[in-house]
mmCIF file of C-alpha atoms in Angstrom:
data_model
loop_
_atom_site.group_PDB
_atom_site.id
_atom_site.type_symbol
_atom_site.label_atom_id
_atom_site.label_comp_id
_atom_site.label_asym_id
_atom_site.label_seq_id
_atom_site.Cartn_x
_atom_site.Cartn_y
_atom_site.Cartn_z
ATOM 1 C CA UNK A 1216 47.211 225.146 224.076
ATOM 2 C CA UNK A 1217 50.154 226.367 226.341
ATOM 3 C CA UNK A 1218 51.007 222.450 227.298
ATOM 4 C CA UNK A 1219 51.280 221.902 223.294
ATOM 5 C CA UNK A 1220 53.559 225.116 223.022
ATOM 6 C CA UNK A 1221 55.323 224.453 225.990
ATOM 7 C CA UNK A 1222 55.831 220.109 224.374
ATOM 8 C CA UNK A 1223 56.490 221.922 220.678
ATOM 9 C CA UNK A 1224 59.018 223.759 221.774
ATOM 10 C CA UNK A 1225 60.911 220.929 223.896
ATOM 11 C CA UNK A 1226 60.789 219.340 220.414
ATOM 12 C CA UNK A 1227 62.567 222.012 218.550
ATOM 13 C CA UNK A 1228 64.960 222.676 221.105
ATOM 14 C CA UNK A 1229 66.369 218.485 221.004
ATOM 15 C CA UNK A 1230 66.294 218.560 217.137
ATOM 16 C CA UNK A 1231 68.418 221.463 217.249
ATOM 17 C CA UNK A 1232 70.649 220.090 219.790
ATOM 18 C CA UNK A 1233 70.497 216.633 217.975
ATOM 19 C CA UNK A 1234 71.539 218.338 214.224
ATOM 20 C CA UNK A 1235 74.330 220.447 215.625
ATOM 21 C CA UNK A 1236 75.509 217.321 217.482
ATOM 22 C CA UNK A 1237 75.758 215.387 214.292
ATOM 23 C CA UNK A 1238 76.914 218.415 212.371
ATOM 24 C CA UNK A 1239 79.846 219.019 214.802
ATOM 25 C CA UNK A 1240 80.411 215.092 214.541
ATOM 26 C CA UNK A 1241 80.169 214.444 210.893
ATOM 27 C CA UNK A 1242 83.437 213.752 210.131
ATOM 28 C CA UNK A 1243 83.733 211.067 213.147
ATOM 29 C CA UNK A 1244 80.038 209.775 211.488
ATOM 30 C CA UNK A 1245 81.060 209.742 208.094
ATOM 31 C CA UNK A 1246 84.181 210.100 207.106
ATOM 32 C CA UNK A 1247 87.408 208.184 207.001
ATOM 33 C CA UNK A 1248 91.340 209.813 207.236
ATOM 34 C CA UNK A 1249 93.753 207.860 206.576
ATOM 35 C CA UNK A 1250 97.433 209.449 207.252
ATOM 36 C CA UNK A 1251 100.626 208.041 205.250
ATOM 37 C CA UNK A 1252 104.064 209.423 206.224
ATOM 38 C CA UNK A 1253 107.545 208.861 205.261
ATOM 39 C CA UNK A 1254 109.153 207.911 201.685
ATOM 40 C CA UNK A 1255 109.286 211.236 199.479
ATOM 41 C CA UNK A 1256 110.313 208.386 196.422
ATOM 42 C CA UNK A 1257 107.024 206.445 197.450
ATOM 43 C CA UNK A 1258 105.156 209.796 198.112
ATOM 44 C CA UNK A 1259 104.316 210.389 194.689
ATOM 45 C CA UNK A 1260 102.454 207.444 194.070
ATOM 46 C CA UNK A 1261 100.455 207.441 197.345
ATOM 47 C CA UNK A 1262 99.048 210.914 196.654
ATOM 48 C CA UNK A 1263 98.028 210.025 193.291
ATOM 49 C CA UNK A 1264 96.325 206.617 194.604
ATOM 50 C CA UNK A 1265 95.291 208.380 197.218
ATOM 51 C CA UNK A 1266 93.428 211.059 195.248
ATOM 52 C CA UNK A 1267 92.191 208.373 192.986
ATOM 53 C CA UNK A 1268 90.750 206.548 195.987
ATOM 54 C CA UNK A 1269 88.607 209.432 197.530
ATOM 55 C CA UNK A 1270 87.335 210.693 194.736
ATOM 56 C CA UNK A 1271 85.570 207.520 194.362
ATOM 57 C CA UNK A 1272 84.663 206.772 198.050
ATOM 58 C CA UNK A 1273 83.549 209.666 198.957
ATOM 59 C CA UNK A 1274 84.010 210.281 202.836
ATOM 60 C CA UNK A 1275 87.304 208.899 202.510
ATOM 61 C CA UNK A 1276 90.392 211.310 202.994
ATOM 62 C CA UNK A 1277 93.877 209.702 202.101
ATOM 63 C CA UNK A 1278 96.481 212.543 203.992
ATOM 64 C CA UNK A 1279 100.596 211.831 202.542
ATOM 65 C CA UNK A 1280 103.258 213.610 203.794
ATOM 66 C CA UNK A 1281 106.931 212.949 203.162
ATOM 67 C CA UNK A 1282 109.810 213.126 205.937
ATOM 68 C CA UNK A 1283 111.519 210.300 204.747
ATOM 69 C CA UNK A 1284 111.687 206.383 205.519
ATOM 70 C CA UNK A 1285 112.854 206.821 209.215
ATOM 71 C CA UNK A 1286 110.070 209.507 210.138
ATOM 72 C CA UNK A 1287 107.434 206.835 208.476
ATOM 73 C CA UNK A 1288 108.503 203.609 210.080
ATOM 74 C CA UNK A 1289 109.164 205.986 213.336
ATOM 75 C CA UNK A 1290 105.582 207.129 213.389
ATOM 76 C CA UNK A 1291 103.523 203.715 212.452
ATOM 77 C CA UNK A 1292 105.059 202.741 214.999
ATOM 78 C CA UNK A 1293 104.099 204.611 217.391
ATOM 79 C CA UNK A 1294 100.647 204.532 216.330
ATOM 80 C CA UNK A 1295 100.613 208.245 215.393
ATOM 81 C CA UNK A 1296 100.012 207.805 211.865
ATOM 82 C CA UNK A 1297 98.032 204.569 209.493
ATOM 83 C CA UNK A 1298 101.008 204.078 207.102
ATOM 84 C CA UNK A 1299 104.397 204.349 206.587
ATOM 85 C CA UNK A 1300 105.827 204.317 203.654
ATOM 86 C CA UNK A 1301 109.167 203.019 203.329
ATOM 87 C CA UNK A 1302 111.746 202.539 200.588
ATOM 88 C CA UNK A 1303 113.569 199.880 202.968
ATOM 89 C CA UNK A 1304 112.931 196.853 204.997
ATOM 90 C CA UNK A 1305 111.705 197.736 208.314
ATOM 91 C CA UNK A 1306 114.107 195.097 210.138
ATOM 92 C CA UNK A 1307 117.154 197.352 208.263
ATOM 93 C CA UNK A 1308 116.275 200.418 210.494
ATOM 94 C CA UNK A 1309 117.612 200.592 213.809
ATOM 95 C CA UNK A 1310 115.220 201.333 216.969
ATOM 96 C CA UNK A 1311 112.436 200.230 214.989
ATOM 97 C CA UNK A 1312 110.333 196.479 215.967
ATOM 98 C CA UNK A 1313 110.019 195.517 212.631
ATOM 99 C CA UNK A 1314 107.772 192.353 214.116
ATOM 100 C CA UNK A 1315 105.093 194.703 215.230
ATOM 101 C CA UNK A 1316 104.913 196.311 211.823
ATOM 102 C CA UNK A 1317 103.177 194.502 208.933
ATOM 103 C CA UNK A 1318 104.698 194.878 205.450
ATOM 104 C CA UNK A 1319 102.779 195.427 202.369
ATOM 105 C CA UNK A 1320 104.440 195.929 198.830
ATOM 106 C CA UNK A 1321 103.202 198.037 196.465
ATOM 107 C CA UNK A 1322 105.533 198.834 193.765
ATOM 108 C CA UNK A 1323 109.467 198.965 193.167
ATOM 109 C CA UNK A 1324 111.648 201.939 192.713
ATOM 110 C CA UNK A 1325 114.526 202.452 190.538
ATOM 111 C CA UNK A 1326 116.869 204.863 191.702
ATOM 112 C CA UNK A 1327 119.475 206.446 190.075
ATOM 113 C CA UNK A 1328 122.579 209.362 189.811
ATOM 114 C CA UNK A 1329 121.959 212.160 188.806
ATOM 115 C CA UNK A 1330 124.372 214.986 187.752
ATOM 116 C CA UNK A 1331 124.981 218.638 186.498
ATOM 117 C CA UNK A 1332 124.919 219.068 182.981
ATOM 118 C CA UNK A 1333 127.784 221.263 182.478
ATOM 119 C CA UNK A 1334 129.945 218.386 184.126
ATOM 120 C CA UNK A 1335 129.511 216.655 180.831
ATOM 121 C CA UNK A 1336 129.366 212.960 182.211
ATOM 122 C CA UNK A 1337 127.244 210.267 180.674
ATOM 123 C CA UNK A 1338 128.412 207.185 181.369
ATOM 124 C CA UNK A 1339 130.297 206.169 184.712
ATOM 125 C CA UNK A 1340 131.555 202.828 185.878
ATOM 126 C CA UNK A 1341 130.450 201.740 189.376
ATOM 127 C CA UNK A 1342 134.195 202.096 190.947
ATOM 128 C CA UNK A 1343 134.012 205.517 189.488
ATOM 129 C CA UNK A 1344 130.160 206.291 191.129
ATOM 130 C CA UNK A 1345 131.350 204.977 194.580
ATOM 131 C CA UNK A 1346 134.818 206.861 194.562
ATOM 132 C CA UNK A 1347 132.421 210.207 193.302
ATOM 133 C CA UNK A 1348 130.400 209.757 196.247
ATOM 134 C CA UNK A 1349 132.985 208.443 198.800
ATOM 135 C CA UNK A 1350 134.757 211.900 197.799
ATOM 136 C CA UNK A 1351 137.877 210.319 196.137
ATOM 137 C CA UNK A 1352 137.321 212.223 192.890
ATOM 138 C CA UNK A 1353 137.244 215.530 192.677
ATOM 139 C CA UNK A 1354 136.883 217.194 189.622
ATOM 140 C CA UNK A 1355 134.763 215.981 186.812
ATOM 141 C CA UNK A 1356 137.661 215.728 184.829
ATOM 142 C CA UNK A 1357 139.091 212.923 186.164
ATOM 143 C CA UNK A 1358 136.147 210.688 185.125
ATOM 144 C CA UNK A 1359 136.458 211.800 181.872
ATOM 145 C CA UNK A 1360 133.980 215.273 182.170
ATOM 146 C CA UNK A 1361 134.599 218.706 182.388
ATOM 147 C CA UNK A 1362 137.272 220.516 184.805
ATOM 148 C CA UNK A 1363 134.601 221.216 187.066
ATOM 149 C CA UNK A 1364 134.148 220.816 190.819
ATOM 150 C CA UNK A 1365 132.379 217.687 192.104
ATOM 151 C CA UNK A 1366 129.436 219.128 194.610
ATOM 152 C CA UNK A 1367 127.708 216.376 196.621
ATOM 153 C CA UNK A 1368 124.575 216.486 197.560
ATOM 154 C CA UNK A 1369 122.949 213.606 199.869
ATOM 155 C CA UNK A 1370 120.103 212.798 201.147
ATOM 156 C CA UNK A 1371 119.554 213.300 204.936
ATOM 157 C CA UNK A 1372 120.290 210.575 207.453
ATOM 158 C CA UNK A 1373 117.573 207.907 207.537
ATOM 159 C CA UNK A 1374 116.357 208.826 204.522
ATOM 160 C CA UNK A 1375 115.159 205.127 202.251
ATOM 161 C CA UNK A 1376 116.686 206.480 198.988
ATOM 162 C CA UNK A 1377 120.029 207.417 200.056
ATOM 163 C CA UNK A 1378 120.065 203.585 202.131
ATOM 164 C CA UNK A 1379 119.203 201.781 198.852
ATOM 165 C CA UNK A 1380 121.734 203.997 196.825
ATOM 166 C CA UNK A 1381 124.394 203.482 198.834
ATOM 167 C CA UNK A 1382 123.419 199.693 199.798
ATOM 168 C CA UNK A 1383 123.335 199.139 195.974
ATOM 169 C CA UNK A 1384 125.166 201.771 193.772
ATOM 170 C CA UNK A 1385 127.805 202.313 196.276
ATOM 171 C CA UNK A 1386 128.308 199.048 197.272
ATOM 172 C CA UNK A 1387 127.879 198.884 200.993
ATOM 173 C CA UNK A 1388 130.151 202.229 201.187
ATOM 174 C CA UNK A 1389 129.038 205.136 203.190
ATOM 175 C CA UNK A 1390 128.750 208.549 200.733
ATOM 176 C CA UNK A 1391 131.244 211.483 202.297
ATOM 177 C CA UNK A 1392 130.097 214.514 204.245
ATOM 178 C CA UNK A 1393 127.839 216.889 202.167
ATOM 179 C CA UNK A 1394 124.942 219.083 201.878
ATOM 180 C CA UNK A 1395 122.037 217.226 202.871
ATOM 181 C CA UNK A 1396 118.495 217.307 201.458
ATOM 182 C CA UNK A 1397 115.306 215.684 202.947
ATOM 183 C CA UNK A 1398 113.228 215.117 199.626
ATOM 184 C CA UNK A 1399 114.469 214.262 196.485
ATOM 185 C CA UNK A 1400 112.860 216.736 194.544
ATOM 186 C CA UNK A 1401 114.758 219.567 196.416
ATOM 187 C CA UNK A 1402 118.050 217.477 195.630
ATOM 188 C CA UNK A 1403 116.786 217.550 192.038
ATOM 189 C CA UNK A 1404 116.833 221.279 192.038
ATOM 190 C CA UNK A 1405 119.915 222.019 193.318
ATOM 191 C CA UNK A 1406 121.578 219.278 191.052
ATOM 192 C CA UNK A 1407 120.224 220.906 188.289
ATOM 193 C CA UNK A 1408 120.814 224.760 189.662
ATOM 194 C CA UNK A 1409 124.775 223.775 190.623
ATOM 195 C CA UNK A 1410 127.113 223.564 188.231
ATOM 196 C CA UNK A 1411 129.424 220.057 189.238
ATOM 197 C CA UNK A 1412 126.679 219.015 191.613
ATOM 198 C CA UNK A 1413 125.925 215.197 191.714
ATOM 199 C CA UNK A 1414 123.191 213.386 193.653
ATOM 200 C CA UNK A 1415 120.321 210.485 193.587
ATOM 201 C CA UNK A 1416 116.699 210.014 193.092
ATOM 202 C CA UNK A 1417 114.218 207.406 192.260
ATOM 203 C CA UNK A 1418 113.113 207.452 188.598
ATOM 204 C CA UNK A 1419 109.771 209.519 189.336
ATOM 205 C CA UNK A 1420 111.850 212.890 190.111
ATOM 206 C CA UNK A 1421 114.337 212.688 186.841
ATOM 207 C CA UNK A 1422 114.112 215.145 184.159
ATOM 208 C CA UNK A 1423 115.482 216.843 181.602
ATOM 209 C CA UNK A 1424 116.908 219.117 183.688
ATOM 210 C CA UNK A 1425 119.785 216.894 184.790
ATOM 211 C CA UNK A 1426 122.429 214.547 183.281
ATOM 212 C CA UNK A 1427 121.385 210.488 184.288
ATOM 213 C CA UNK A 1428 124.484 208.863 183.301
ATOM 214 C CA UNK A 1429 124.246 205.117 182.309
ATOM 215 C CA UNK A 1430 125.925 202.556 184.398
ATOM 216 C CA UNK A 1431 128.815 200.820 182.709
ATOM 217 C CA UNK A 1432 126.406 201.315 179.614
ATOM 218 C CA UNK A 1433 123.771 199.955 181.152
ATOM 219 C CA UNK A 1434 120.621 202.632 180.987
ATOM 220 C CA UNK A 1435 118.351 203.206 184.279
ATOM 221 C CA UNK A 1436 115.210 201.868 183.143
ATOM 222 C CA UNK A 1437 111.606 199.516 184.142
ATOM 223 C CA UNK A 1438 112.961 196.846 182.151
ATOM 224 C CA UNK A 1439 116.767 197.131 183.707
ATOM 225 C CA UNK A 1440 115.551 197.324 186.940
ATOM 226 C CA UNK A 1441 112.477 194.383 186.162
ATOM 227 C CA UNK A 1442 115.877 192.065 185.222
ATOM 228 C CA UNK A 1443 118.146 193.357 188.064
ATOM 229 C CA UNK A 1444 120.931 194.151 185.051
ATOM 230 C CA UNK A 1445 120.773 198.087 186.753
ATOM 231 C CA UNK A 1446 121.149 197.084 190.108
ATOM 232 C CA UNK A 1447 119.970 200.152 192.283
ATOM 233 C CA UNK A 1448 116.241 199.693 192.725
ATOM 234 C CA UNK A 1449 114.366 198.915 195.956
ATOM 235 C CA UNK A 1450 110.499 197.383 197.124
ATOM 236 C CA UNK A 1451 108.475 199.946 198.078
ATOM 237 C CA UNK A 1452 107.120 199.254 201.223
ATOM 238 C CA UNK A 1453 103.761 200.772 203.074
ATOM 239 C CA UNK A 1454 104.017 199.720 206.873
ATOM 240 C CA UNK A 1455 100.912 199.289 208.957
ATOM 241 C CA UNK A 1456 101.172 198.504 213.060
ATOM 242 C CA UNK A 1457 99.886 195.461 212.949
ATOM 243 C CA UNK A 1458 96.492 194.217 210.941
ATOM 244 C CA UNK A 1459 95.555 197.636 209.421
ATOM 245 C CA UNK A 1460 91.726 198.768 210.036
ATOM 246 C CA UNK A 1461 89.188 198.170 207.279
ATOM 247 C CA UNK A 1462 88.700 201.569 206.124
ATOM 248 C CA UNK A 1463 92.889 201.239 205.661
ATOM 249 C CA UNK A 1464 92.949 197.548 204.283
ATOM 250 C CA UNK A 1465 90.602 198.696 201.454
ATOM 251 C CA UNK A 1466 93.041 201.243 200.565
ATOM 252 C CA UNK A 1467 96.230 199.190 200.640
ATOM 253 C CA UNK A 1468 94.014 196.382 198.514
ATOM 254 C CA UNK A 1469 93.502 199.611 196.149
ATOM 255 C CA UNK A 1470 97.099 200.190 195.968
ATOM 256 C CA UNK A 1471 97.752 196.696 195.157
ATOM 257 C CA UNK A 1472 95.122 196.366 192.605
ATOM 258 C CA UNK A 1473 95.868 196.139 189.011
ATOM 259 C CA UNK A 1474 93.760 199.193 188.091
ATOM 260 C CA UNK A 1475 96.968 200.756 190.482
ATOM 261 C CA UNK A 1476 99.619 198.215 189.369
ATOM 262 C CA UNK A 1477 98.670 198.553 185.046
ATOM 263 C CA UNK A 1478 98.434 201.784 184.895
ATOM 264 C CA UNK A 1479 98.847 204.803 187.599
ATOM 265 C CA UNK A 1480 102.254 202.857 188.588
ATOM 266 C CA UNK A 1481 103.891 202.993 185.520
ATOM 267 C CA UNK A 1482 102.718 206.200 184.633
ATOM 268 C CA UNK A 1483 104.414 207.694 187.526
ATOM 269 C CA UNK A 1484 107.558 205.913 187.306
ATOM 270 C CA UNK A 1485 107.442 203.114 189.209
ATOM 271 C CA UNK A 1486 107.608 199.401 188.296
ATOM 272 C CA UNK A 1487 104.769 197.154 189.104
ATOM 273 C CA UNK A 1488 105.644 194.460 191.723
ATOM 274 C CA UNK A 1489 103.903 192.106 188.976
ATOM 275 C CA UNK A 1490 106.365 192.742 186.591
ATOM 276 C CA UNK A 1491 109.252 191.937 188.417
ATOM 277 C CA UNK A 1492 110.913 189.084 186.958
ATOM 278 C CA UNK A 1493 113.530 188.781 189.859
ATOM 279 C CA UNK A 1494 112.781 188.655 193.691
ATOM 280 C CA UNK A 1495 115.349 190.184 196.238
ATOM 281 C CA UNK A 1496 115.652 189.527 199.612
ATOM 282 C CA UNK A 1497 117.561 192.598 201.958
ATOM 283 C CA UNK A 1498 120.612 190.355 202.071
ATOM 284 C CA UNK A 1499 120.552 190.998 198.414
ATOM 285 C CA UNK A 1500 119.728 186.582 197.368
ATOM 286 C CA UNK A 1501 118.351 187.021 193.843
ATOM 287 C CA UNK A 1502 116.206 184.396 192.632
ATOM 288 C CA UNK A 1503 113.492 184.592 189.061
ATOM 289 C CA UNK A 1504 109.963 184.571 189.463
ATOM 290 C CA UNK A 1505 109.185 185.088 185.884
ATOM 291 C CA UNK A 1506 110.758 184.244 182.602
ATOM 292 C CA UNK A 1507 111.855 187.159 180.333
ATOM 293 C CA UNK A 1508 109.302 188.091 177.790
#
């Protein structure tokens, strides 16, 4: 009777240890994080995807933070983080090994200026955008708005949507010294709050609480950007360091997928990488993939 005690409780005692074990382990056991950092105009998507994703695998948790193109591509590679999301080519940013990273597309973002409406400016041509933003104009007035100030407001240093805007809408030229934000939604805010003020966003973060001028009459839009007539628009890029793991893979495929591509894409702004009718290289070589419909 005492030996069976004595073997009963032995029995109890390495269950106990056993459940807590797994218990303290579970998330190692069962579950999956997956961590994407960088693009705030790619972050959007990614949370929504990512949400989309866990809530039918369960286990899986999909983590996005923002920080901009140069924190992501910084951080993949490094290994700190599974993704990084980048508006840009990797090979564009400096101090990064863009051979060690592998690229996966998953949508294209239009991008676009944005300005105060009580500067009263609709339509701009693209000398007029770059000498706004190189700090050659002024006043409002002198493009034809209101006598107003001209506030600038950029996007930090390394950031993927101030590269494309001023690779593409500015034409290779560098904006001037200004107030710098590090997501574009806080830039959206102050454009909107700042009488004069002037800045840039993808498509996903403009409202009707800011002016979006047209572009020598030509209207920021899926279609203008899916022909290349508005010209500021970018890949999006999610970076892995090197073959991503499965639980990862599945995820990008996810991304990729035309449950993704047909509907949450669009929905959030974005243009599918399937409905693209021209290709782009980072040189800026332009070449159709797909006749217009």
């Amino acid at each position: 009777m005492k030996r069976s005690w004595l073997i009963g409780t032995i029995v109890v005692a390495v269950l106990g240890s056993f459940f807590g074990w797994s218990y303290l382990n579970r998330d190692s056991q069962n579950g999956e994080n997956i961590t994407a950092v960088g693009s705030t105009a790619l972050q959007p998507l990614v949370e929504a995807a990512g949400e989309d994703y866990a809530s039918k695998h369960l286990g899986v948790y999909v983590n996005v933070q923002g920080g901009g193109t140069g924190t992501g591509l910084a951080q993949v590679q490094a290994g700190a983080v599974d993704l990084g999301n980048s508006d840009m080519y990797a090979s564009e940013k400096k101090g990064i090994d863009a051979h060690a990273l592998v690229d996966h597309r998953v949508a294209v973002v239009g991008i676009a200026p944005m300005v105060n409406k009580k500067a009263q400016v609709h339509d701009l041509t693209q000398q007029q955008l770059i000498s706004i933003f190189t700090g050659k104009v002024k006043n409002w007035r002198e493009v034809g708005g209101a006598n107003l100030p001209v506030v600038l407001v950029n996007r930090v240093n390394g950031s993927g949507t101030r590269a494309t805007f001023e690779k593409w809408g500015l034409q290779g030229a560098k904006s001037a010294d200004a107030q710098e934000q590090d997501s574009s939604g806080m830039a959206r805010q102050i454009v909107a709050t700042t009488p004069g003020a002037v800045s840039y966003a993808a498509f996903a973060y403009l409202d009707k609480s800011v002016t979006v001028p047209t572009l020598a009459g030509v209207k920021p839009s899926k279609q203008t950007v899916a022909n290349n007539t508005w010209p500021i628009w970018a890949y999006e890029h999610v970076y892995t360091k090197g073959q991503p793991r499965p639980a990862v893979a599945n995820f990008i495929a996810y991304l990729q997928s035309d449950h993704i591509q047909k509907k949450l894409v669009p929905s959030l702004g974005y243009i599918s990488i399937n409905d693209m009718k021209v290709e782009r290289d980072m040189n800026g070589h332009v070449k159709m993939v797909r006749e217009e419909s």
